[in-house]
Short mmCIF file of C-alpha atoms in Angstrom, two decimals:
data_model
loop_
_atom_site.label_atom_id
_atom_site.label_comp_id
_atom_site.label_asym_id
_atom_site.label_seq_id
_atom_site.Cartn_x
_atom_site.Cartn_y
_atom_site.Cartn_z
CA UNK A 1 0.00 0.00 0.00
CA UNK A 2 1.13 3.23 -0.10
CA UNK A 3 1.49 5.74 2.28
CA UNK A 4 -0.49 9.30 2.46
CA UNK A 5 2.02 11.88 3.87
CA UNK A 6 1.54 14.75 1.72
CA UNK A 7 -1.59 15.25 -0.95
CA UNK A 8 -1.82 18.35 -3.55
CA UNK A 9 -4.50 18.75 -6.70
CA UNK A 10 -7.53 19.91 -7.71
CA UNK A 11 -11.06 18.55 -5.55
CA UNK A 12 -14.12 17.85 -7.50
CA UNK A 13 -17.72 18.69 -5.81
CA UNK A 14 -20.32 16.07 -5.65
CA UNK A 15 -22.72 17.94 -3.40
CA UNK A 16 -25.01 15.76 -3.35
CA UNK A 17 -26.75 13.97 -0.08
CA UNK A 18 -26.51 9.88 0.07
CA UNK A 19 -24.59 9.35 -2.65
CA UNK A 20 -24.48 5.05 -2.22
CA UNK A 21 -21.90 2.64 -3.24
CA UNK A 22 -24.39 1.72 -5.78
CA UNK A 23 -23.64 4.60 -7.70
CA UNK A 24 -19.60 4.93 -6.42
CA UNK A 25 -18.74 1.45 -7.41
CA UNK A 26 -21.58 0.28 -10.16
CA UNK A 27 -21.33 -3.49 -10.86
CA UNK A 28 -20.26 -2.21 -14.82
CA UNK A 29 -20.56 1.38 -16.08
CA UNK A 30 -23.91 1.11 -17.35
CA UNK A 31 -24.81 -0.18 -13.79
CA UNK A 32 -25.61 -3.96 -14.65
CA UNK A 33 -23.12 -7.30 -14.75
CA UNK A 34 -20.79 -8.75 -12.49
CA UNK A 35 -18.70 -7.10 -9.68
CA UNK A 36 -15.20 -7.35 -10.18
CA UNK A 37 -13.95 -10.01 -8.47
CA UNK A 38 -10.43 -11.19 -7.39
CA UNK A 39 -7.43 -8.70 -8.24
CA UNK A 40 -8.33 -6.30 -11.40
CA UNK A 41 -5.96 -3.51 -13.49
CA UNK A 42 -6.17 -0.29 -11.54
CA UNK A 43 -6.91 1.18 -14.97
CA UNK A 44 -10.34 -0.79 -15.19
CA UNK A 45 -11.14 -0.02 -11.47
CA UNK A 46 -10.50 3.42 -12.16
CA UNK A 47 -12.84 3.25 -15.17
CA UNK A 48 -16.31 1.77 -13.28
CA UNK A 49 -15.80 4.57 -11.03
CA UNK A 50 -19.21 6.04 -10.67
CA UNK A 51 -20.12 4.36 -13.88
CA UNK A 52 -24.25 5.37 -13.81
CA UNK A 53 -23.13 9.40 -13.63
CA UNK A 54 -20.30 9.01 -16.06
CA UNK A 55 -21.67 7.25 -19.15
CA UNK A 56 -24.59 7.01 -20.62
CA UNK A 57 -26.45 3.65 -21.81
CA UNK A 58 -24.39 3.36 -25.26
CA UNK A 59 -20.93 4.23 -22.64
CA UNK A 60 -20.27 7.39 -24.14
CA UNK A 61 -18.74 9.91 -21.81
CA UNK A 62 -21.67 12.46 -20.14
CA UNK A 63 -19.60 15.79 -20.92
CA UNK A 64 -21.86 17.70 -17.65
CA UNK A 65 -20.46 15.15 -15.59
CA UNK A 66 -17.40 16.50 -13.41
CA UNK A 67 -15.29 13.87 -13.65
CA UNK A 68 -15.51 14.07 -16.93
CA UNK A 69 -14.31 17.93 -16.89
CA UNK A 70 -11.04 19.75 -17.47
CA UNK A 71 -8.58 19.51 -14.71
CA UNK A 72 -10.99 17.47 -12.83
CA UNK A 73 -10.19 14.50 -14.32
CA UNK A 74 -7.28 14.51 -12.62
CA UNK A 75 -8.90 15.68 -8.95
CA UNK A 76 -7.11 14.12 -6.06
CA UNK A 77 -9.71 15.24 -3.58
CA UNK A 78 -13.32 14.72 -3.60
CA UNK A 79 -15.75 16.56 -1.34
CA UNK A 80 -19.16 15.55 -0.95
CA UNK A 81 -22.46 15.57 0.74
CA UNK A 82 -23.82 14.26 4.21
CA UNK A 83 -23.83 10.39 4.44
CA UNK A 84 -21.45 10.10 1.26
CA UNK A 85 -20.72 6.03 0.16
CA UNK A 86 -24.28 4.75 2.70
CA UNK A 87 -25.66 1.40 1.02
CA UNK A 88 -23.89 -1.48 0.69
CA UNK A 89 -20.54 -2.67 1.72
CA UNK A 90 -18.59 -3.39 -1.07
CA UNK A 91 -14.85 -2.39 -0.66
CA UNK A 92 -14.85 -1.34 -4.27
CA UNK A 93 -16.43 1.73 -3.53
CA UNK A 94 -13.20 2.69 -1.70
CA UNK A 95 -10.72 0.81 -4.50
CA UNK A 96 -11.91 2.65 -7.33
CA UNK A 97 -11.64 6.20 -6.07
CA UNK A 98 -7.80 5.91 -5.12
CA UNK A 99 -7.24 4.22 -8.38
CA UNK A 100 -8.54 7.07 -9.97
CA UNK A 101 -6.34 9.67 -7.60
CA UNK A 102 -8.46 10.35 -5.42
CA UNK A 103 -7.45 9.99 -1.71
CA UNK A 104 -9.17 12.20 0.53
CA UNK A 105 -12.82 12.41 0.63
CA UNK A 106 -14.41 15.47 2.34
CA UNK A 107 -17.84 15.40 3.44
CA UNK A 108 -20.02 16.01 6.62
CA UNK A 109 -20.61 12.50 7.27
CA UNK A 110 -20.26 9.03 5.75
CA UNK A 111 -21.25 5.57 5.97
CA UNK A 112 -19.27 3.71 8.49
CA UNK A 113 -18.31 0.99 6.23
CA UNK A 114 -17.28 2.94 3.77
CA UNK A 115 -15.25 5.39 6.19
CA UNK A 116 -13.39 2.23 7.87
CA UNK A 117 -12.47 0.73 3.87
CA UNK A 118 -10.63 4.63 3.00
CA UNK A 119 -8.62 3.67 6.13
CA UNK A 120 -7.89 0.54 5.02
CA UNK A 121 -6.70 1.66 1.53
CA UNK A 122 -4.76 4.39 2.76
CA UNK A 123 -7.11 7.04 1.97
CA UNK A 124 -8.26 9.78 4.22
CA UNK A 125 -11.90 10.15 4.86
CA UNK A 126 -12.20 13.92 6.22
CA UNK A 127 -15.06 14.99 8.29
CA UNK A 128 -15.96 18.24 8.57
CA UNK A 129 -18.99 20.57 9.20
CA UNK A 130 -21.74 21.42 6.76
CA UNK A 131 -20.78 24.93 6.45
CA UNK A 132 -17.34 24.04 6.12
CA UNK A 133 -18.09 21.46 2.97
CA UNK A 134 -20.03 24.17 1.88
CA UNK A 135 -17.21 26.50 1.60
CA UNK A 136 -14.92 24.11 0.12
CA UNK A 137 -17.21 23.14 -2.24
CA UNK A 138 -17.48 26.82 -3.12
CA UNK A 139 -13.65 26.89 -4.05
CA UNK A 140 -13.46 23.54 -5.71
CA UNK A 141 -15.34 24.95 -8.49
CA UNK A 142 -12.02 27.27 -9.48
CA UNK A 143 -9.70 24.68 -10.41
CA UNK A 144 -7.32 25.83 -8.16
CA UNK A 145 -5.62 22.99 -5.93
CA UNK A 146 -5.91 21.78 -2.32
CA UNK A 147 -3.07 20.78 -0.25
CA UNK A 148 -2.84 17.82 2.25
CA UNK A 149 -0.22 17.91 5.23
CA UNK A 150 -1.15 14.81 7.08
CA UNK A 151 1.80 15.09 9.49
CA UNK A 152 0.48 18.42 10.92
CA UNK A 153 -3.11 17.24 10.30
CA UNK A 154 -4.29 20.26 8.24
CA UNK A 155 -6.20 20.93 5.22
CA UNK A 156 -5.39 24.34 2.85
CA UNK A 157 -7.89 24.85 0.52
CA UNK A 158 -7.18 27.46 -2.34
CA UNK A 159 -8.15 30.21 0.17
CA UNK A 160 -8.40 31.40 3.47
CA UNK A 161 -6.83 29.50 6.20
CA UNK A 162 -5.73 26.13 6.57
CA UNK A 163 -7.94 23.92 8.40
CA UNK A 164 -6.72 21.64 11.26
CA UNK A 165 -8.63 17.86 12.16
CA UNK A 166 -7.80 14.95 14.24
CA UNK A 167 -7.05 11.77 13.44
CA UNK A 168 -7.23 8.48 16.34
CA UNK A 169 -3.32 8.15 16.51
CA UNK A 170 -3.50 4.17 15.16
CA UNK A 171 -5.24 5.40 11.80
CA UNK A 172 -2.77 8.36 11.47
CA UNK A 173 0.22 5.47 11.85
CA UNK A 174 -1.50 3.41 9.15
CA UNK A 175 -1.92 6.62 6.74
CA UNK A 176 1.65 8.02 7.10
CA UNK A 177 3.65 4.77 7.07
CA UNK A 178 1.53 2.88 4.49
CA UNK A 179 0.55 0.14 6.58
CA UNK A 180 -2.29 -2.32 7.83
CA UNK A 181 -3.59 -2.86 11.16
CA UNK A 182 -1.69 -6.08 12.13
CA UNK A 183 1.87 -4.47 10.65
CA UNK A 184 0.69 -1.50 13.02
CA UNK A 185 -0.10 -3.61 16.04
CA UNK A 186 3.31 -6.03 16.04
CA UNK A 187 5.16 -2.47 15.86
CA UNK A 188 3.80 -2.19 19.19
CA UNK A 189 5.36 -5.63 20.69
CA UNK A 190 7.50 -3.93 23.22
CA UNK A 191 4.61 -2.30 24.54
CA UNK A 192 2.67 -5.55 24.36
CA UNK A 193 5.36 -7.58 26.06
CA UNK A 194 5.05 -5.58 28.67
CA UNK A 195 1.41 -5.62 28.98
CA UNK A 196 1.75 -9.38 29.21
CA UNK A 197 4.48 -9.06 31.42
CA UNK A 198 2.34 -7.39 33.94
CA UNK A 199 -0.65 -8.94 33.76
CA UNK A 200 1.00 -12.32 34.23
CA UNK A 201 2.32 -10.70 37.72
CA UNK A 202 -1.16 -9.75 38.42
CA UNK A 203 -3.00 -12.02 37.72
CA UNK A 204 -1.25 -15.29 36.88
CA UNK A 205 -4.43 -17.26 37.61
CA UNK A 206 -5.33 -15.84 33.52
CA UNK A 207 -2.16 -17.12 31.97
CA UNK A 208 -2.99 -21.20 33.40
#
């Protein structure tokens, strides 16, 4: 996997409320067929991403569609409405957005599922308030790029001030070094050793 340090490009506005995986990850891009199953080209991931808004029934390109426009074809950020990615659980909904660039979603809330699957790709899924999104969204529509500092935990959209979050320190060790949650737990064996260590002093009657 890889790592999410530093992130800088352009964010394209889906503004829309409940926005499902349905639509995020369609099963192909006219929304009917198989999943993809098993390991697929990043290039064809990247392509099914929200397939139902992108094409139309023949698979033609839908020009209004703002993936589909100027310099936001190559957005790295996405910000969205309340309850972005609710619906169903498929991972894919998470795969297909960072192998189309984007890793960071911004909305004001999103389905759980979905929120925990960013995480586990190595994407940032970035809470913030309504009025906040609304702002952003406000800006996205220049073209001008956002920038990422995940070290310092900040956001800097094209204007006005950068804009600090928190992050539960375990995710933020999985974002900036790339890893998953069982390479991020054995880094921890010293501290686990000695976890053990003391509870067997304890209460030995546990370790039988």
């Amino acid at each position: 996997m890889t790592a999410l340090v530093q992130l800088e490009g352009v964010a394209a506005a889906l503004p829309q409320a409940n926005i499902n995986t349905d639509i995020i990850a369609p099963l192909v891009r006219g929304g009917s067929g198989a999943q993809p199953v098993g390991l697929r080209p990043a290039e064809e991931l990247a392509q099914r991403l929200f397939g139902p808004w992108r094409y139309d029934a023949s698979g033609r390109e839908n020009p209004r569609f703002v993936l589909n426009r100027g310099p936001f074809r190559q957005a790295r950020f996405l910000i969205a409405g309340p309850n972005f990615a609710c619906g169903s659980s498929r991972e894919t909904a998470a795969t297909m957005l960072h192998a189309f660039g984007i890793r960071c979603v911004i909305a004001p809330s999103f389905g759980q599922i979905f929120h925990d699957n960013c995480l586990r790709n190595h994407m940032l899924p970035l809470q913030l308030p309504q009025e906040v999104v609304n702002q952003l969204i406000s800006q996205a529509e220049s073209g001008h790029p956002f920038h990422l500092d995940l070290r310092a935990m900040s956001l800097q959209p094209p204007q006005g001030d950068s804009i600090g979050f928190t992050l539960p320190l375990f995710r933020h060790e999985m974002l900036l070094q790339g890893l998953d949650e069982v390479a991020v737990t054995l880094a921890r064996s010293a501290q686990i050793d000695a976890y053990q260590a003391a509870s067997r002093a304890a209460r030995p009657w546990e370790w039988l």
